[in-house]
């Protein structure tokens, strides 16, 4: 694409909700529609988990990942996505603990008045929304720019600690 067409395509993609994005990917041969043979198509959240769709990841644990919402309700709106395609009542405890961790990070770095944590389910995939609430700001969905998302990602990203080496033996010189 020419640069202006590329930017237009990116803005169009970012404005799509998950169902629209999935439909677009299938229509343009970028994802398979396996619903015709009895199984359901891979949901957009599973695609994010498996790295098939780019995202702005800020943290993860053994059961879930935390990403920035590309169409946030407020600055720092994050989504916790379980690694497994689960219903809301089956959410792993580790997903909620990751939501709490992200909530604390948002409070520290962005200083919202409050944080709203709510579960939802799209395409049969449960998730947790972590939404900062700011004084005098309405919760309105808007399309975040790539630069805004990258800046927030670098500010909020929680780096994994390097694992400690255990059972090291120290040999004494003879």
Tab-separated table of N, CA and C in Angstrom:
chain	number	residue	atom	x	y	z
A	1	UNK	N	0.828	-1.192	0.000
A	1	UNK	CA	0.000	0.000	0.000
A	1	UNK	C	0.867	1.247	0.000
A	2	UNK	N	0.345	2.298	-0.617
A	2	UNK	CA	0.962	3.611	-0.457
A	2	UNK	C	0.731	4.033	0.995
A	3	UNK	N	1.577	4.918	1.512
A	3	UNK	CA	1.522	5.272	2.939
A	3	UNK	C	0.136	5.759	3.364
A	4	UNK	N	-0.515	6.625	2.555
A	4	UNK	CA	-1.827	7.134	2.957
A	4	UNK	C	-2.883	6.025	2.967
A	5	UNK	N	-2.787	5.072	2.032
A	5	UNK	CA	-3.718	3.944	2.032
A	5	UNK	C	-3.441	3.019	3.209
A	6	UNK	N	-2.174	2.867	3.549
A	6	UNK	CA	-1.792	2.024	4.677
A	6	UNK	C	-2.369	2.593	5.972
A	7	UNK	N	-2.225	3.901	6.176
A	7	UNK	CA	-2.757	4.544	7.379
A	7	UNK	C	-4.280	4.431	7.427
A	8	UNK	N	-4.926	4.584	6.272
A	8	UNK	CA	-6.378	4.451	6.215
A	8	UNK	C	-6.793	3.025	6.600
A	9	UNK	N	-6.087	2.032	6.064
A	9	UNK	CA	-6.400	0.630	6.371
A	9	UNK	C	-6.216	0.351	7.862
A	10	UNK	N	-5.141	0.880	8.443
A	10	UNK	CA	-4.895	0.690	9.875
A	10	UNK	C	-6.012	1.326	10.692
A	11	UNK	N	-6.421	2.535	10.325
A	11	UNK	CA	-7.480	3.201	11.086
A	11	UNK	C	-8.811	2.445	10.954
A	12	UNK	N	-9.062	1.890	9.770
A	12	UNK	CA	-10.286	1.104	9.587
A	12	UNK	C	-10.266	-0.146	10.466
A	13	UNK	N	-9.130	-0.844	10.493
A	13	UNK	CA	-9.009	-2.058	11.294
A	13	UNK	C	-9.190	-1.756	12.773
A	14	UNK	N	-8.580	-0.667	13.237
A	14	UNK	CA	-8.652	-0.331	14.659
A	14	UNK	C	-10.055	0.088	15.083
A	15	UNK	N	-10.857	0.547	14.131
A	15	UNK	CA	-12.222	0.975	14.456
A	15	UNK	C	-13.201	-0.194	14.541
A	16	UNK	N	-12.775	-1.378	14.096
A	16	UNK	CA	-13.668	-2.536	14.078
A	16	UNK	C	-13.775	-3.174	15.462
A	17	UNK	N	-14.985	-3.651	15.780
A	17	UNK	CA	-15.107	-4.463	16.983
A	17	UNK	C	-14.682	-5.884	16.617
A	18	UNK	N	-14.676	-6.780	17.575
A	18	UNK	CA	-14.141	-8.124	17.343
A	18	UNK	C	-14.909	-8.886	16.263
A	19	UNK	N	-16.237	-8.759	16.241
A	19	UNK	CA	-17.018	-9.471	15.229
A	19	UNK	C	-16.723	-8.926	13.830
A	20	UNK	N	-16.632	-7.606	13.696
A	20	UNK	CA	-16.341	-6.996	12.406
A	20	UNK	C	-14.952	-7.398	11.913
A	21	UNK	N	-13.987	-7.427	12.821
A	21	UNK	CA	-12.630	-7.812	12.452
A	21	UNK	C	-12.596	-9.258	11.977
A	22	UNK	N	-13.272	-10.131	12.704
A	22	UNK	CA	-13.296	-11.538	12.312
A	22	UNK	C	-13.943	-11.709	10.938
A	23	UNK	N	-15.050	-11.030	10.714
A	23	UNK	CA	-15.734	-11.094	9.422
A	23	UNK	C	-14.827	-10.585	8.297
A	24	UNK	N	-14.128	-9.481	8.549
A	24	UNK	CA	-13.196	-8.909	7.569
A	24	UNK	C	-12.078	-9.906	7.236
A	25	UNK	N	-11.495	-10.513	8.281
A	25	UNK	CA	-10.392	-11.457	8.072
A	25	UNK	C	-10.857	-12.653	7.238
A	26	UNK	N	-12.038	-13.173	7.529
A	26	UNK	CA	-12.572	-14.315	6.788
A	26	UNK	C	-12.874	-13.908	5.344
A	27	UNK	N	-13.540	-12.763	5.169
A	27	UNK	CA	-13.923	-12.288	3.841
A	27	UNK	C	-12.712	-12.072	2.933
A	28	UNK	N	-11.583	-11.645	3.522
A	28	UNK	CA	-10.384	-11.358	2.741
A	28	UNK	C	-9.383	-12.518	2.733
A	29	UNK	N	-9.830	-13.693	3.163
A	29	UNK	CA	-8.981	-14.877	3.103
A	29	UNK	C	-7.810	-14.855	4.073
A	30	UNK	N	-7.893	-14.024	5.109
A	30	UNK	CA	-6.806	-13.925	6.081
A	30	UNK	C	-7.037	-14.827	7.287
A	31	UNK	N	-8.254	-15.365	7.390
A	31	UNK	CA	-8.586	-16.324	8.447
A	31	UNK	C	-9.591	-17.295	7.860
A	32	UNK	N	-9.555	-18.507	8.340
A	32	UNK	CA	-10.471	-19.532	7.833
A	32	UNK	C	-11.787	-19.470	8.579
A	33	UNK	N	-12.868	-19.621	7.820
A	33	UNK	CA	-14.190	-19.743	8.423
A	33	UNK	C	-14.483	-21.233	8.491
A	34	UNK	N	-14.250	-21.796	9.657
A	34	UNK	CA	-14.456	-23.229	9.809
A	34	UNK	C	-15.859	-23.551	10.319
A	35	UNK	N	-16.724	-22.532	10.398
A	35	UNK	CA	-18.072	-22.763	10.917
A	35	UNK	C	-18.904	-23.624	9.966
A	36	UNK	N	-18.516	-23.689	8.696
A	36	UNK	CA	-19.288	-24.467	7.728
A	36	UNK	C	-19.165	-25.961	7.969
A	37	UNK	N	-18.066	-26.409	8.585
A	37	UNK	CA	-17.904	-27.837	8.808
A	37	UNK	C	-18.235	-28.244	10.241
A	38	UNK	N	-19.026	-27.419	10.922
A	38	UNK	CA	-19.521	-27.815	12.225
A	38	UNK	C	-18.798	-27.199	13.405
A	39	UNK	N	-17.542	-26.824	13.248
A	39	UNK	CA	-16.861	-26.203	14.381
A	39	UNK	C	-16.914	-24.694	14.226
A	40	UNK	N	-16.701	-23.998	15.303
A	40	UNK	CA	-16.813	-22.545	15.237
A	40	UNK	C	-15.494	-21.923	14.797
A	41	UNK	N	-15.555	-20.729	14.182
A	41	UNK	CA	-14.317	-20.082	13.769
A	41	UNK	C	-13.511	-19.655	14.992
A	42	UNK	N	-12.211	-19.545	14.809
A	42	UNK	CA	-11.338	-19.116	15.892
A	42	UNK	C	-11.711	-17.687	16.265
A	43	UNK	N	-11.981	-17.473	17.519
A	43	UNK	CA	-12.405	-16.138	17.929
A	43	UNK	C	-11.217	-15.178	17.924
A	44	UNK	N	-11.514	-13.901	17.857
A	44	UNK	CA	-10.477	-12.883	17.784
A	44	UNK	C	-9.602	-12.903	19.039
A	45	UNK	N	-10.170	-13.246	20.182
A	45	UNK	CA	-9.401	-13.265	21.420
A	45	UNK	C	-8.446	-14.453	21.460
A	46	UNK	N	-8.875	-15.586	20.929
A	46	UNK	CA	-7.958	-16.724	20.798
A	46	UNK	C	-6.829	-16.351	19.824
A	47	UNK	N	-7.168	-15.634	18.763
A	47	UNK	CA	-6.153	-15.195	17.799
A	47	UNK	C	-5.130	-14.271	18.458
A	48	UNK	N	-5.591	-13.420	19.360
A	48	UNK	CA	-4.668	-12.542	20.097
A	48	UNK	C	-3.783	-13.375	21.011
A	49	UNK	N	-4.387	-14.316	21.745
A	49	UNK	CA	-3.634	-15.183	22.660
A	49	UNK	C	-2.540	-15.944	21.910
A	50	UNK	N	-2.857	-16.469	20.720
A	50	UNK	CA	-1.900	-17.259	19.957
A	50	UNK	C	-0.956	-16.412	19.109
A	51	UNK	N	-1.104	-15.078	19.183
A	51	UNK	CA	-0.197	-14.198	18.453
A	51	UNK	C	-0.522	-14.046	16.975
A	52	UNK	N	-1.703	-14.521	16.560
A	52	UNK	CA	-2.099	-14.385	15.158
A	52	UNK	C	-2.547	-12.957	14.842
A	53	UNK	N	-2.968	-12.231	15.868
A	53	UNK	CA	-3.360	-10.832	15.731
A	53	UNK	C	-2.496	-10.031	16.698
A	54	UNK	N	-1.917	-8.955	16.201
A	54	UNK	CA	-1.052	-8.114	17.033
A	54	UNK	C	-1.861	-7.445	18.132
A	55	UNK	N	-1.214	-7.235	19.273
A	55	UNK	CA	-1.858	-6.555	20.393
A	55	UNK	C	-0.793	-5.785	21.161
A	56	UNK	N	-1.239	-5.004	22.116
A	56	UNK	CA	-0.341	-4.232	22.969
A	56	UNK	C	-0.356	-4.875	24.352
A	57	UNK	N	0.459	-5.916	24.497
A	57	UNK	CA	0.490	-6.696	25.743
A	57	UNK	C	1.236	-5.918	26.820
A	58	UNK	N	0.660	-5.924	28.029
A	58	UNK	CA	1.312	-5.233	29.143
A	58	UNK	C	1.718	-6.188	30.269
A	59	UNK	N	1.134	-7.387	30.302
A	59	UNK	CA	1.531	-8.358	31.310
A	59	UNK	C	0.907	-9.706	30.973
A	60	UNK	N	1.362	-10.722	31.700
A	60	UNK	CA	0.796	-12.061	31.527
A	60	UNK	C	1.141	-12.908	32.740
A	61	UNK	N	0.412	-13.981	32.890
A	61	UNK	CA	0.761	-15.008	33.864
A	61	UNK	C	0.479	-16.346	33.201
A	62	UNK	N	0.488	-17.415	33.967
A	62	UNK	CA	0.348	-18.747	33.374
A	62	UNK	C	-1.050	-19.026	32.824
A	63	UNK	N	-2.048	-18.204	33.149
A	63	UNK	CA	-3.424	-18.474	32.719
A	63	UNK	C	-4.070	-17.362	31.892
A	64	UNK	N	-3.421	-16.181	31.794
A	64	UNK	CA	-4.062	-15.054	31.099
A	64	UNK	C	-3.023	-14.040	30.617
A	65	UNK	N	-3.458	-13.207	29.668
A	65	UNK	CA	-2.632	-12.083	29.239
A	65	UNK	C	-3.422	-10.791	29.452
A	66	UNK	N	-2.698	-9.699	29.633
A	66	UNK	CA	-3.314	-8.382	29.776
A	66	UNK	C	-2.859	-7.543	28.593
A	67	UNK	N	-3.831	-6.981	27.873
A	67	UNK	CA	-3.523	-6.132	26.716
A	67	UNK	C	-4.268	-4.809	26.851
A	68	UNK	N	-3.818	-3.829	26.104
A	68	UNK	CA	-4.536	-2.562	26.042
A	68	UNK	C	-5.673	-2.692	25.044
A	69	UNK	N	-6.818	-2.143	25.381
A	69	UNK	CA	-7.981	-2.104	24.492
A	69	UNK	C	-7.677	-1.106	23.386
A	70	UNK	N	-7.858	-1.491	22.102
A	70	UNK	CA	-7.559	-0.566	21.006
A	70	UNK	C	-8.681	0.450	20.779
A	71	UNK	N	-9.857	0.164	21.322
A	71	UNK	CA	-10.977	1.103	21.292
A	71	UNK	C	-11.422	1.338	22.739
A	72	UNK	N	-10.574	2.033	23.510
A	72	UNK	CA	-10.819	2.142	24.954
A	72	UNK	C	-11.960	3.074	25.331
A	73	UNK	N	-12.519	2.809	26.515
A	73	UNK	CA	-13.513	3.704	27.102
A	73	UNK	C	-12.824	4.861	27.829
A	74	UNK	N	-11.569	4.639	28.259
A	74	UNK	CA	-10.790	5.667	28.936
A	74	UNK	C	-9.306	5.323	28.772
A	75	UNK	N	-8.464	6.275	29.103
A	75	UNK	CA	-7.013	6.079	28.982
A	75	UNK	C	-6.559	4.940	29.896
A	76	UNK	N	-5.913	3.928	29.311
A	76	UNK	CA	-5.417	2.802	30.072
A	76	UNK	C	-6.360	1.609	30.147
A	77	UNK	N	-7.536	1.708	29.518
A	77	UNK	CA	-8.503	0.599	29.503
A	77	UNK	C	-7.779	-0.661	29.022
A	78	UNK	N	-7.790	-1.684	29.855
A	78	UNK	CA	-7.087	-2.931	29.559
A	78	UNK	C	-8.053	-4.098	29.590
A	79	UNK	N	-7.657	-5.168	28.898
A	79	UNK	CA	-8.465	-6.383	28.858
A	79	UNK	C	-7.591	-7.541	29.314
A	80	UNK	N	-8.114	-8.337	30.219
A	80	UNK	CA	-7.444	-9.558	30.652
A	80	UNK	C	-8.116	-10.696	29.899
A	81	UNK	N	-7.335	-11.426	29.104
A	81	UNK	CA	-7.877	-12.511	28.292
A	81	UNK	C	-7.318	-13.838	28.793
A	82	UNK	N	-8.187	-14.735	29.265
A	82	UNK	CA	-7.706	-16.067	29.645
A	82	UNK	C	-7.100	-16.761	28.420
A	83	UNK	N	-6.072	-17.559	28.647
A	83	UNK	CA	-5.408	-18.260	27.545
A	83	UNK	C	-6.300	-19.332	26.937
A	84	UNK	N	-7.300	-19.783	27.696
A	84	UNK	CA	-8.240	-20.776	27.195
A	84	UNK	C	-9.565	-20.106	26.858
A	85	UNK	N	-10.255	-20.652	25.875
A	85	UNK	CA	-11.567	-20.164	25.453
A	85	UNK	C	-12.595	-20.682	26.470
A	86	UNK	N	-12.909	-19.833	27.453
A	86	UNK	CA	-13.766	-20.246	28.564
A	86	UNK	C	-14.973	-19.340	28.726
A	87	UNK	N	-16.013	-19.883	29.358
A	87	UNK	CA	-17.163	-19.074	29.731
A	87	UNK	C	-16.827	-18.312	31.008
A	88	UNK	N	-17.545	-17.211	31.256
A	88	UNK	CA	-17.260	-16.328	32.382
A	88	UNK	C	-17.250	-17.057	33.722
A	89	UNK	N	-18.171	-17.981	33.925
A	89	UNK	CA	-18.209	-18.675	35.214
A	89	UNK	C	-17.002	-19.597	35.421
A	90	UNK	N	-16.239	-19.834	34.373
A	90	UNK	CA	-15.055	-20.697	34.461
A	90	UNK	C	-13.747	-19.895	34.476
A	91	UNK	N	-13.833	-18.582	34.659
A	91	UNK	CA	-12.621	-17.751	34.665
A	91	UNK	C	-11.626	-18.253	35.709
A	92	UNK	N	-10.364	-18.443	35.329
A	92	UNK	CA	-9.380	-18.877	36.319
A	92	UNK	C	-9.069	-17.760	37.322
A	93	UNK	N	-8.763	-18.153	38.550
A	93	UNK	CA	-8.424	-17.180	39.597
A	93	UNK	C	-7.235	-16.321	39.178
A	94	UNK	N	-6.311	-16.912	38.419
A	94	UNK	CA	-5.126	-16.176	37.982
A	94	UNK	C	-5.491	-15.012	37.057
A	95	UNK	N	-6.601	-15.134	36.317
A	95	UNK	CA	-7.045	-14.030	35.451
A	95	UNK	C	-7.489	-12.849	36.315
A	96	UNK	N	-8.232	-13.141	37.385
A	96	UNK	CA	-8.676	-12.065	38.276
A	96	UNK	C	-7.489	-11.462	39.023
A	97	UNK	N	-6.514	-12.280	39.417
A	97	UNK	CA	-5.344	-11.724	40.108
A	97	UNK	C	-4.530	-10.848	39.160
A	98	UNK	N	-4.498	-11.205	37.859
A	98	UNK	CA	-3.821	-10.353	36.876
A	98	UNK	C	-4.580	-9.032	36.715
A	99	UNK	N	-5.900	-9.088	36.750
A	99	UNK	CA	-6.710	-7.866	36.681
A	99	UNK	C	-6.395	-6.949	37.860
A	100	UNK	N	-6.255	-7.532	39.047
A	100	UNK	CA	-5.923	-6.740	40.239
A	100	UNK	C	-4.533	-6.110	40.098
A	101	UNK	N	-3.600	-6.870	39.560
A	101	UNK	CA	-2.231	-6.382	39.350
A	101	UNK	C	-2.231	-5.199	38.364
A	102	UNK	N	-2.992	-5.333	37.291
A	102	UNK	CA	-3.087	-4.259	36.287
A	102	UNK	C	-3.780	-3.048	36.904
A	103	UNK	N	-4.808	-3.284	37.708
A	103	UNK	CA	-5.507	-2.195	38.377
A	103	UNK	C	-4.543	-1.380	39.240
A	104	UNK	N	-3.711	-2.053	40.018
A	104	UNK	CA	-2.726	-1.352	40.857
A	104	UNK	C	-1.742	-0.562	40.014
A	105	UNK	N	-1.295	-1.152	38.905
A	105	UNK	CA	-0.345	-0.474	38.014
A	105	UNK	C	-0.992	0.783	37.407
A	106	UNK	N	-2.253	0.669	37.002
A	106	UNK	CA	-2.975	1.815	36.445
A	106	UNK	C	-3.108	2.929	37.479
A	107	UNK	N	-3.446	2.564	38.721
A	107	UNK	CA	-3.593	3.555	39.794
A	107	UNK	C	-2.281	4.292	40.028
A	108	UNK	N	-1.186	3.552	40.037
A	108	UNK	CA	0.126	4.135	40.288
A	108	UNK	C	0.582	5.045	39.139
A	109	UNK	N	0.437	4.561	37.913
A	109	UNK	CA	0.998	5.271	36.757
A	109	UNK	C	0.086	6.345	36.172
A	110	UNK	N	-1.239	6.106	36.165
A	110	UNK	CA	-2.163	7.038	35.501
A	110	UNK	C	-3.016	7.851	36.461
A	111	UNK	N	-3.044	7.481	37.726
A	111	UNK	CA	-3.740	8.213	38.780
A	111	UNK	C	-5.234	8.475	38.498
A	112	UNK	N	-5.997	7.432	38.113
A	112	UNK	CA	-7.441	7.636	37.932
A	112	UNK	C	-8.116	7.806	39.291
A	113	UNK	N	-9.333	8.326	39.259
A	113	UNK	CA	-10.107	8.475	40.493
A	113	UNK	C	-10.541	7.100	41.019
A	114	UNK	N	-10.851	6.189	40.096
A	114	UNK	CA	-11.304	4.859	40.470
A	114	UNK	C	-10.978	3.898	39.327
A	115	UNK	N	-11.135	2.610	39.585
A	115	UNK	CA	-10.955	1.573	38.572
A	115	UNK	C	-12.188	0.687	38.601
A	116	UNK	N	-12.746	0.436	37.436
A	116	UNK	CA	-13.900	-0.455	37.314
A	116	UNK	C	-13.401	-1.774	36.711
A	117	UNK	N	-13.697	-2.873	37.386
A	117	UNK	CA	-13.327	-4.191	36.882
A	117	UNK	C	-14.612	-4.954	36.623
A	118	UNK	N	-14.782	-5.400	35.381
A	118	UNK	CA	-16.006	-6.132	35.037
A	118	UNK	C	-15.703	-7.256	34.062
A	119	UNK	N	-16.431	-8.344	34.211
A	119	UNK	CA	-16.262	-9.461	33.292
A	119	UNK	C	-17.231	-9.306	32.132
A	120	UNK	N	-16.838	-9.849	30.999
A	120	UNK	CA	-17.722	-9.875	29.843
A	120	UNK	C	-17.377	-11.107	29.015
A	121	UNK	N	-18.185	-11.359	28.006
A	121	UNK	CA	-17.992	-12.523	27.170
A	121	UNK	C	-18.335	-12.139	25.738
A	122	UNK	N	-17.384	-12.285	24.850
A	122	UNK	CA	-17.605	-12.049	23.431
A	122	UNK	C	-17.170	-13.275	22.666
A	123	UNK	N	-17.969	-13.698	21.732
A	123	UNK	CA	-17.691	-14.876	20.916
A	123	UNK	C	-17.452	-16.109	21.784
A	124	UNK	N	-18.089	-16.150	22.960
A	124	UNK	CA	-17.930	-17.272	23.858
A	124	UNK	C	-16.629	-17.263	24.643
A	125	UNK	N	-15.847	-16.200	24.524
A	125	UNK	CA	-14.559	-16.105	25.236
A	125	UNK	C	-14.715	-15.077	26.352
A	126	UNK	N	-14.526	-15.538	27.573
A	126	UNK	CA	-14.657	-14.615	28.698
A	126	UNK	C	-13.424	-13.720	28.784
A	127	UNK	N	-13.607	-12.569	29.395
A	127	UNK	CA	-12.496	-11.641	29.598
A	127	UNK	C	-12.858	-10.717	30.744
A	128	UNK	N	-11.847	-9.972	31.178
A	128	UNK	CA	-12.062	-9.007	32.248
A	128	UNK	C	-11.617	-7.648	31.740
A	129	UNK	N	-12.510	-6.670	31.833
A	129	UNK	CA	-12.173	-5.293	31.481
A	129	UNK	C	-11.711	-4.571	32.735
A	130	UNK	N	-10.591	-3.877	32.635
A	130	UNK	CA	-10.076	-3.050	33.719
A	130	UNK	C	-10.116	-1.618	33.182
A	131	UNK	N	-11.070	-0.834	33.706
A	131	UNK	CA	-11.364	0.479	33.127
A	131	UNK	C	-11.082	1.583	34.143
A	132	UNK	N	-10.065	2.408	33.871
A	132	UNK	CA	-9.814	3.553	34.761
A	132	UNK	C	-10.935	4.580	34.626
A	133	UNK	N	-11.343	5.164	35.756
A	133	UNK	CA	-12.376	6.205	35.777
A	133	UNK	C	-11.684	7.506	36.205
A	134	UNK	N	-11.809	8.521	35.358
A	134	UNK	CA	-11.183	9.808	35.641
A	134	UNK	C	-12.242	10.849	35.955
A	135	UNK	N	-11.915	11.737	36.871
A	135	UNK	CA	-12.827	12.808	37.256
A	135	UNK	C	-13.141	13.663	36.025
A	136	UNK	N	-14.391	13.994	35.832
A	136	UNK	CA	-14.874	14.854	34.749
A	136	UNK	C	-14.683	14.274	33.348
A	137	UNK	N	-14.379	12.986	33.220
A	137	UNK	CA	-14.269	12.335	31.905
A	137	UNK	C	-15.389	11.320	31.760
A	138	UNK	N	-16.089	11.378	30.625
A	138	UNK	CA	-17.134	10.401	30.338
A	138	UNK	C	-16.487	9.140	29.785
A	139	UNK	N	-17.089	8.001	30.069
A	139	UNK	CA	-16.627	6.754	29.475
A	139	UNK	C	-17.210	6.671	28.068
A	140	UNK	N	-16.370	6.951	27.092
A	140	UNK	CA	-16.803	6.902	25.696
A	140	UNK	C	-15.767	6.147	24.893
A	141	UNK	N	-16.239	5.162	24.145
A	141	UNK	CA	-15.345	4.383	23.301
A	141	UNK	C	-14.768	5.284	22.215
A	142	UNK	N	-13.467	5.207	22.052
A	142	UNK	CA	-12.814	5.950	20.977
A	142	UNK	C	-11.677	5.110	20.430
A	143	UNK	N	-11.244	5.443	19.256
A	143	UNK	CA	-10.152	4.710	18.636
A	143	UNK	C	-8.829	5.305	19.113
A	144	UNK	N	-8.019	4.486	19.746
A	144	UNK	CA	-6.713	4.953	20.223
A	144	UNK	C	-5.712	4.900	19.076
A	145	UNK	N	-4.836	5.878	19.028
A	145	UNK	CA	-3.810	5.889	17.980
A	145	UNK	C	-2.707	4.905	18.340
A	146	UNK	N	-1.977	4.473	17.336
A	146	UNK	CA	-0.873	3.544	17.569
A	146	UNK	C	0.161	4.154	18.511
A	147	UNK	N	0.453	5.452	18.322
A	147	UNK	CA	1.452	6.097	19.184
A	147	UNK	C	0.961	6.173	20.634
A	148	UNK	N	-0.328	6.444	20.830
A	148	UNK	CA	-0.901	6.476	22.181
A	148	UNK	C	-0.800	5.101	22.844
A	149	UNK	N	-1.121	4.051	22.082
A	149	UNK	CA	-1.070	2.694	22.621
A	149	UNK	C	0.365	2.273	22.946
A	150	UNK	N	1.300	2.613	22.069
A	150	UNK	CA	2.708	2.268	22.330
A	150	UNK	C	3.236	3.001	23.557
A	151	UNK	N	2.868	4.268	23.698
A	151	UNK	CA	3.304	5.056	24.855
A	151	UNK	C	2.736	4.452	26.148
A	152	UNK	N	1.451	4.120	26.136
A	152	UNK	CA	0.830	3.502	27.312
A	152	UNK	C	1.452	2.133	27.607
A	153	UNK	N	1.716	1.378	26.556
A	153	UNK	CA	2.319	0.062	26.738
A	153	UNK	C	3.672	0.184	27.445
A	154	UNK	N	4.497	1.117	27.010
A	154	UNK	CA	5.811	1.244	27.650
A	154	UNK	C	5.688	1.749	29.091
A	155	UNK	N	4.672	2.528	29.361
A	155	UNK	CA	4.451	3.048	30.713
A	155	UNK	C	3.891	1.984	31.663
A	156	UNK	N	3.049	1.089	31.128
A	156	UNK	CA	2.331	0.131	31.963
A	156	UNK	C	2.892	-1.288	31.940
A	157	UNK	N	3.748	-1.572	30.986
A	157	UNK	CA	4.250	-2.931	30.821
A	157	UNK	C	4.927	-3.423	32.099
A	158	UNK	N	4.551	-4.616	32.493
A	158	UNK	CA	5.136	-5.228	33.689
A	158	UNK	C	6.113	-6.285	33.205
A	159	UNK	N	7.367	-6.023	33.417
A	159	UNK	CA	8.412	-6.929	32.951
A	159	UNK	C	8.447	-8.169	33.828
A	160	UNK	N	8.701	-9.289	33.176
A	160	UNK	CA	8.853	-10.532	33.934
A	160	UNK	C	10.178	-10.483	34.671
A	161	UNK	N	10.144	-10.964	35.889
A	161	UNK	CA	11.388	-11.058	36.648
A	161	UNK	C	12.189	-12.236	36.130
A	162	UNK	N	13.489	-12.055	36.086
A	162	UNK	CA	14.309	-13.195	35.672
A	162	UNK	C	14.272	-14.224	36.789
A	163	UNK	N	14.205	-15.461	36.396
A	163	UNK	CA	14.092	-16.505	37.408
A	163	UNK	C	15.403	-16.619	38.178
A	164	UNK	N	15.249	-16.836	39.449
A	164	UNK	CA	16.430	-16.961	40.294
A	164	UNK	C	17.066	-18.321	40.075
A	165	UNK	N	18.367	-18.326	40.086
A	165	UNK	CA	19.073	-19.598	39.947
A	165	UNK	C	19.116	-20.246	41.325
A	166	UNK	N	18.701	-21.486	41.354
A	166	UNK	CA	18.695	-22.200	42.628
A	166	UNK	C	19.654	-23.368	42.555
A	167	UNK	N	19.979	-23.877	43.708
A	167	UNK	CA	20.866	-25.035	43.821
A	167	UNK	C	22.213	-24.834	43.137
A	168	UNK	N	22.742	-23.627	43.243
A	168	UNK	CA	24.067	-23.401	42.688
A	168	UNK	C	25.101	-23.899	43.667
A	169	UNK	N	26.088	-24.514	43.162
A	169	UNK	CA	27.174	-24.925	44.043
A	169	UNK	C	28.366	-24.022	43.802
A	170	UNK	N	28.940	-23.618	44.866
A	170	UNK	CA	30.107	-22.767	44.773
A	170	UNK	C	31.299	-23.601	45.183
A	171	UNK	N	32.200	-23.728	44.260
A	171	UNK	CA	33.368	-24.534	44.611
A	171	UNK	C	34.439	-23.651	45.238
A	172	UNK	N	35.052	-24.182	46.253
A	172	UNK	CA	36.105	-23.461	46.944
A	172	UNK	C	37.440	-23.784	46.294
A	173	UNK	N	38.282	-22.785	46.183
A	173	UNK	CA	39.610	-23.108	45.630
A	173	UNK	C	40.385	-23.977	46.608
A	174	UNK	N	41.134	-24.909	46.066
A	174	UNK	CA	41.881	-25.823	46.928
A	174	UNK	C	43.274	-25.337	47.185
